[in-house]
């Protein structure tokens, strides 16, 4: 069992949920803080995609 692969996909799923939450928050109330939250979530999701791609390659 490849724990790196599973962990990468679980992190990607979780970061996707955080990004969805941040996006919905920005639709409800657009503030500087909600924008920073969305930006951080997007960057975290991009990082998780990099880990998933690396885990597939291995």
Short mmCIF file of C-alpha atoms in Angstrom, two decimals, residues 3-57:
data_model
loop_
_atom_site.label_atom_id
_atom_site.label_comp_id
_atom_site.label_asym_id
_atom_site.label_seq_id
_atom_site.Cartn_x
_atom_site.Cartn_y
_atom_site.Cartn_z
CA UNK A 3 0.72 5.73 1.93
CA UNK A 4 2.29 8.67 0.09
CA UNK A 5 -0.28 8.30 -2.71
CA UNK A 6 -3.21 8.02 -0.30
CA UNK A 7 -2.00 10.91 1.84
CA UNK A 8 -1.53 13.14 -1.18
CA UNK A 9 -5.04 12.47 -2.45
CA UNK A 10 -6.57 12.99 0.99
CA UNK A 11 -4.77 16.31 1.37
CA UNK A 12 -5.98 17.32 -2.10
CA UNK A 13 -9.56 16.44 -1.17
CA UNK A 14 -9.34 18.39 2.08
CA UNK A 15 -7.76 21.41 0.45
CA UNK A 16 -10.48 21.31 -2.19
CA UNK A 17 -13.11 21.48 0.54
CA UNK A 18 -11.33 24.43 2.15
CA UNK A 19 -11.15 26.17 -1.23
CA UNK A 20 -14.85 25.59 -1.82
CA UNK A 21 -15.63 27.03 1.62
CA UNK A 22 -13.46 30.09 0.94
CA UNK A 23 -15.09 30.61 -2.46
CA UNK A 24 -18.58 30.45 -0.96
CA UNK A 25 -17.52 32.86 1.79
CA UNK A 26 -16.32 35.33 -0.85
CA UNK A 27 -19.67 35.07 -2.64
CA UNK A 28 -21.44 35.84 0.63
CA UNK A 29 -19.18 38.61 1.93
CA UNK A 30 -16.19 39.94 0.07
CA UNK A 31 -13.65 41.30 2.53
CA UNK A 32 -9.88 41.54 2.59
CA UNK A 33 -9.74 38.67 5.07
CA UNK A 34 -12.00 36.39 3.00
CA UNK A 35 -9.88 37.13 -0.09
CA UNK A 36 -6.67 36.19 1.74
CA UNK A 37 -8.41 33.01 2.96
CA UNK A 38 -9.34 32.11 -0.63
CA UNK A 39 -5.85 32.88 -1.92
CA UNK A 40 -4.25 30.71 0.77
CA UNK A 41 -6.61 27.84 0.00
CA UNK A 42 -5.88 28.03 -3.71
CA UNK A 43 -2.13 27.97 -3.09
CA UNK A 44 -2.53 25.02 -0.71
CA UNK A 45 -4.56 23.16 -3.35
CA UNK A 46 -1.91 23.83 -6.01
CA UNK A 47 0.73 22.45 -3.65
CA UNK A 48 -1.38 19.35 -3.05
CA UNK A 49 -1.73 18.82 -6.81
CA UNK A 50 2.08 18.87 -7.05
CA UNK A 51 2.30 16.16 -4.37
CA UNK A 52 -0.34 14.06 -6.16
CA UNK A 53 1.54 14.31 -9.45
CA UNK A 54 4.76 13.32 -7.68
CA UNK A 55 3.07 10.35 -5.99
CA UNK A 56 1.71 9.12 -9.33
CA UNK A 57 5.17 9.35 -10.88
#
